[in-house]
Amino acid sequence: MSAIVDLILGVVTSIGGFVEVGSISTSAQAGSEFGYQLLWAVGLAGLMLAMLVEMSGRLAGVSKRSLAGAVRERFGIHFQVLPLAAELIVDVLLLAAEAGGAAIAIRLLTGIGFQWWILPLGVVIWIVLWTCGFGLIEYGIGLLGLITLSFVVSAWQLGPRSADLARSLIPTLPTHHALRYAFLAVSITGATVSPYLLNFYSSGTVEEKLTEKELWVNTVTAYLGTAFGTVVSMGVLVSSAIVLGPRHIQVDSYDQAALMFVPVFGRWAVALFAVSLGIGCFGAAVELALNSGYVLAQVFGWPWGANRPRRSATQFSAAFTVVLLIALAIAVLGFDPLRMTMICVGLTVVIMPALVLPFLVLMNDEKYVKGHTNGPLRNGFLALLTIVGALMALVVVPLEILGG
Amino acid sequence: MLTACTRQDARLQQHKEKFESLGATTRTIAEGWLSGALSETYTHTAFAQTLQLVEQERTALSAAPETLLDPRGATLSQQAEKLSRLLAQLIGDVRAADASGVRRHVAEIPIAPDRR
């Protein structure tokens, strides 16, 4: 019974926690500039994420170690220094972008400049991190995040032709702006397959004390939750394609993105968009800050856990506090959150191979996953992702300059 | 020479599309406000944000002097300047709740997207 409840909560929170600043930005831009044509990229990125999340949960469920902890133990600190530093830099920048996104959501509602909201938001994020256990953070934010289903409602109400949607799930070459198209395809992948999600998920699996017998819960949650979450991202793309595309509005700001809700939600449009954006970004900011604490504590061997009293895990608490402060300082300087998001998703792609390669080794090491090692299909997927990730890492910076 | 021309064409096309997008954004926001779907608070800040984006794009356009020497670039620059002025006027119109002023200024938006 408890496993069923966990499963339902897991799937529901996966839906509510899926959409954040990266997925909204990239999907909205893709829809407004290329119609449904990049829907395949959202679907493919969702599939990649589901497989990686399932593996990180399986690793944590069997070995009782998070991804960062297992990599540290298997490969040693020297191997991990560079990927760790890269992941932390991306996490800090993404945290700044998420805080900026949440602050812009409040600006859409109040008209008061977004920088004014960064520090109050930072205080709220820190209070949540300091006072709440893992379950409350994960499920509370996930349930609130169900508001993002408004993107699906919007897309549904706008009535796209299902044949067109189905056709768009097969990759096709663009008719215009090929570099921009490629950049957005890579960015959608970077926005969806965020490295922090994998360690956050595996740390959560350890915190929630998932047993080997309950691995099926992990599998169903990973695939079903991600599938539904991907549908929300597709809702953003489809709404943007139907409303903004024909008007030739390219999304360069969240104010423009909010317009995609007007035909369906009328006078509630901006409020609904702002709340969806705000909760999505706030939830991701909390998770990112918490994950930074997880990663640093797991790598340096400090006591960690959102379910522990914070005073018994002082270094872990100090780690997420410092990371949060650095990110808030960057956000308050006034960088455009949307541009920062696009830079972050590019950087995510750059570091992806370094994070996926150790995964391939760990998921085949019986010391960690016992009899639950990867089969040929999953190994093939990881190997392919490492190769494709390396290729994307090579092209993403030129693409960002030429097509970003 | 041919490559330089092609690069210049591509750059101008990119600026043109960006200004068209900002013009269309201005028109859509104004129509939303006139229909009552968009609040004064949002409309005001969205116009201000659009004005900022127009100014950024104008700066980018004028960063390459050869772009302004091209007649198409010069026209684009003038249209962008007019769009900036109109946005400033629209902000004033919305603050004064002047619907007829908004209608008049929206009709003057100089950059309309090509029917592709």
Coordinates of C-alpha atoms in Angstrom, one line a residue, chain B:
Chain B
M1 CA 33.0 40.4 -51.8
L2 CA 30.1 38.0 -52.4
T3 CA 30.6 36.4 -48.9
A4 CA 30.6 39.8 -47.2
C5 CA 27.3 40.7 -49.0
T6 CA 25.7 37.4 -48.0
R7 CA 26.8 37.8 -44.4
Q8 CA 25.5 41.4 -44.5
D9 CA 22.2 40.2 -45.9
A10 CA 21.9 37.5 -43.2
R11 CA 22.7 40.0 -40.5
L12 CA 20.1 42.5 -41.9
Q13 CA 17.5 39.7 -42.2
Q14 CA 18.1 38.7 -38.6
H15 CA 17.7 42.3 -37.3
K16 CA 14.6 42.7 -39.5
E17 CA 13.0 39.6 -38.0
K18 CA 13.8 40.7 -34.5
F19 CA 12.2 44.1 -35.1
E20 CA 9.2 42.5 -36.7
S21 CA 8.8 40.3 -33.7
L22 CA 9.0 43.3 -31.3
G23 CA 6.5 45.2 -33.5
A24 CA 4.1 42.2 -33.4
T25 CA 4.6 41.9 -29.6
T26 CA 3.7 45.5 -29.2
R27 CA 0.6 45.1 -31.3
T28 CA -0.5 41.9 -29.5
I29 CA 0.0 43.5 -26.0
A30 CA -2.0 46.5 -27.1
E31 CA -4.8 44.4 -28.5
G32 CA -4.9 42.4 -25.3
W33 CA -5.2 45.5 -23.2
L34 CA -7.9 47.0 -25.4
S35 CA -9.9 43.7 -25.2
G36 CA -9.6 43.8 -21.4
A37 CA -7.6 40.5 -21.2
L38 CA -4.4 42.2 -20.1
S39 CA -4.1 44.3 -16.9
E40 CA -2.6 47.8 -16.9
T41 CA 0.2 46.6 -14.6
Y42 CA 1.3 43.8 -17.1
T43 CA 0.8 46.0 -20.2
H44 CA 2.9 48.8 -18.7
T45 CA 5.8 46.5 -17.8
A46 CA 5.6 44.5 -20.9
F47 CA 5.7 47.6 -23.1
A48 CA 8.7 48.8 -21.0
Q49 CA 10.4 45.5 -21.5
T50 CA 9.7 45.6 -25.2
L51 CA 11.1 49.1 -25.4
Q52 CA 14.3 47.8 -23.7
L53 CA 14.6 45.0 -26.3
V54 CA 14.1 47.4 -29.2
E55 CA 16.9 49.6 -27.8
Q56 CA 19.2 46.6 -27.4
E57 CA 18.5 45.6 -31.0
R58 CA 19.1 49.1 -32.3
T59 CA 22.4 49.2 -30.5
A60 CA 23.3 45.8 -32.1
L61 CA 22.2 47.1 -35.5
S62 CA 24.3 50.3 -35.2
A63 CA 27.3 48.3 -33.9
A64 CA 28.4 47.5 -37.4
P65 CA 28.6 50.9 -39.3
E66 CA 28.4 49.1 -42.7
T67 CA 24.9 47.9 -41.8
L68 CA 23.7 51.5 -41.5
L69 CA 25.4 52.5 -44.8
D70 CA 23.2 49.9 -46.5
P71 CA 19.8 51.6 -47.4
R72 CA 17.9 48.6 -46.0
G73 CA 19.8 48.9 -42.7
A74 CA 19.2 52.7 -42.6
T75 CA 15.4 52.2 -43.2
L76 CA 15.4 49.5 -40.4
S77 CA 17.1 51.9 -38.0
Q78 CA 14.6 54.6 -38.7
Q79 CA 11.7 52.2 -38.3
A80 CA 13.2 50.9 -35.0
E81 CA 13.5 54.5 -33.7
K82 CA 9.9 55.1 -34.6
L83 CA 8.9 51.9 -32.8
S84 CA 10.8 53.0 -29.7
R85 CA 8.9 56.4 -29.7
L86 CA 5.6 54.6 -30.2
L87 CA 6.3 52.3 -27.3
A88 CA 7.0 55.3 -25.1
Q89 CA 3.7 56.9 -26.2
L90 CA 1.8 53.7 -25.6
I91 CA 3.2 53.5 -22.1
G92 CA 1.8 57.0 -21.5
D93 CA -1.5 56.0 -23.2
V94 CA -1.9 53.0 -20.9
R95 CA -1.1 54.9 -17.8
A96 CA -3.7 57.5 -18.8
A97 CA -6.2 54.7 -19.7
D98 CA -6.4 56.3 -23.2
A99 CA -7.8 53.6 -25.4
S100 CA -8.1 55.8 -28.5
G101 CA -4.5 56.8 -28.1
V102 CA -3.4 53.2 -28.0
R103 CA -5.4 52.4 -31.1
R104 CA -3.9 55.4 -33.0
H105 CA -0.4 54.5 -32.0
V106 CA -0.7 50.8 -32.7
A107 CA -1.9 51.7 -36.2
E108 CA 1.4 53.6 -36.7
I109 CA 3.7 50.6 -35.9
P110 CA 6.1 50.8 -38.8
I111 CA 7.4 47.2 -38.9
A112 CA 5.0 44.5 -39.9
P113 CA 6.0 40.9 -40.5
D114 CA 6.1 39.6 -44.1
R115 CA 3.3 37.2 -44.9
R116 CA 5.5 34.1 -45.2

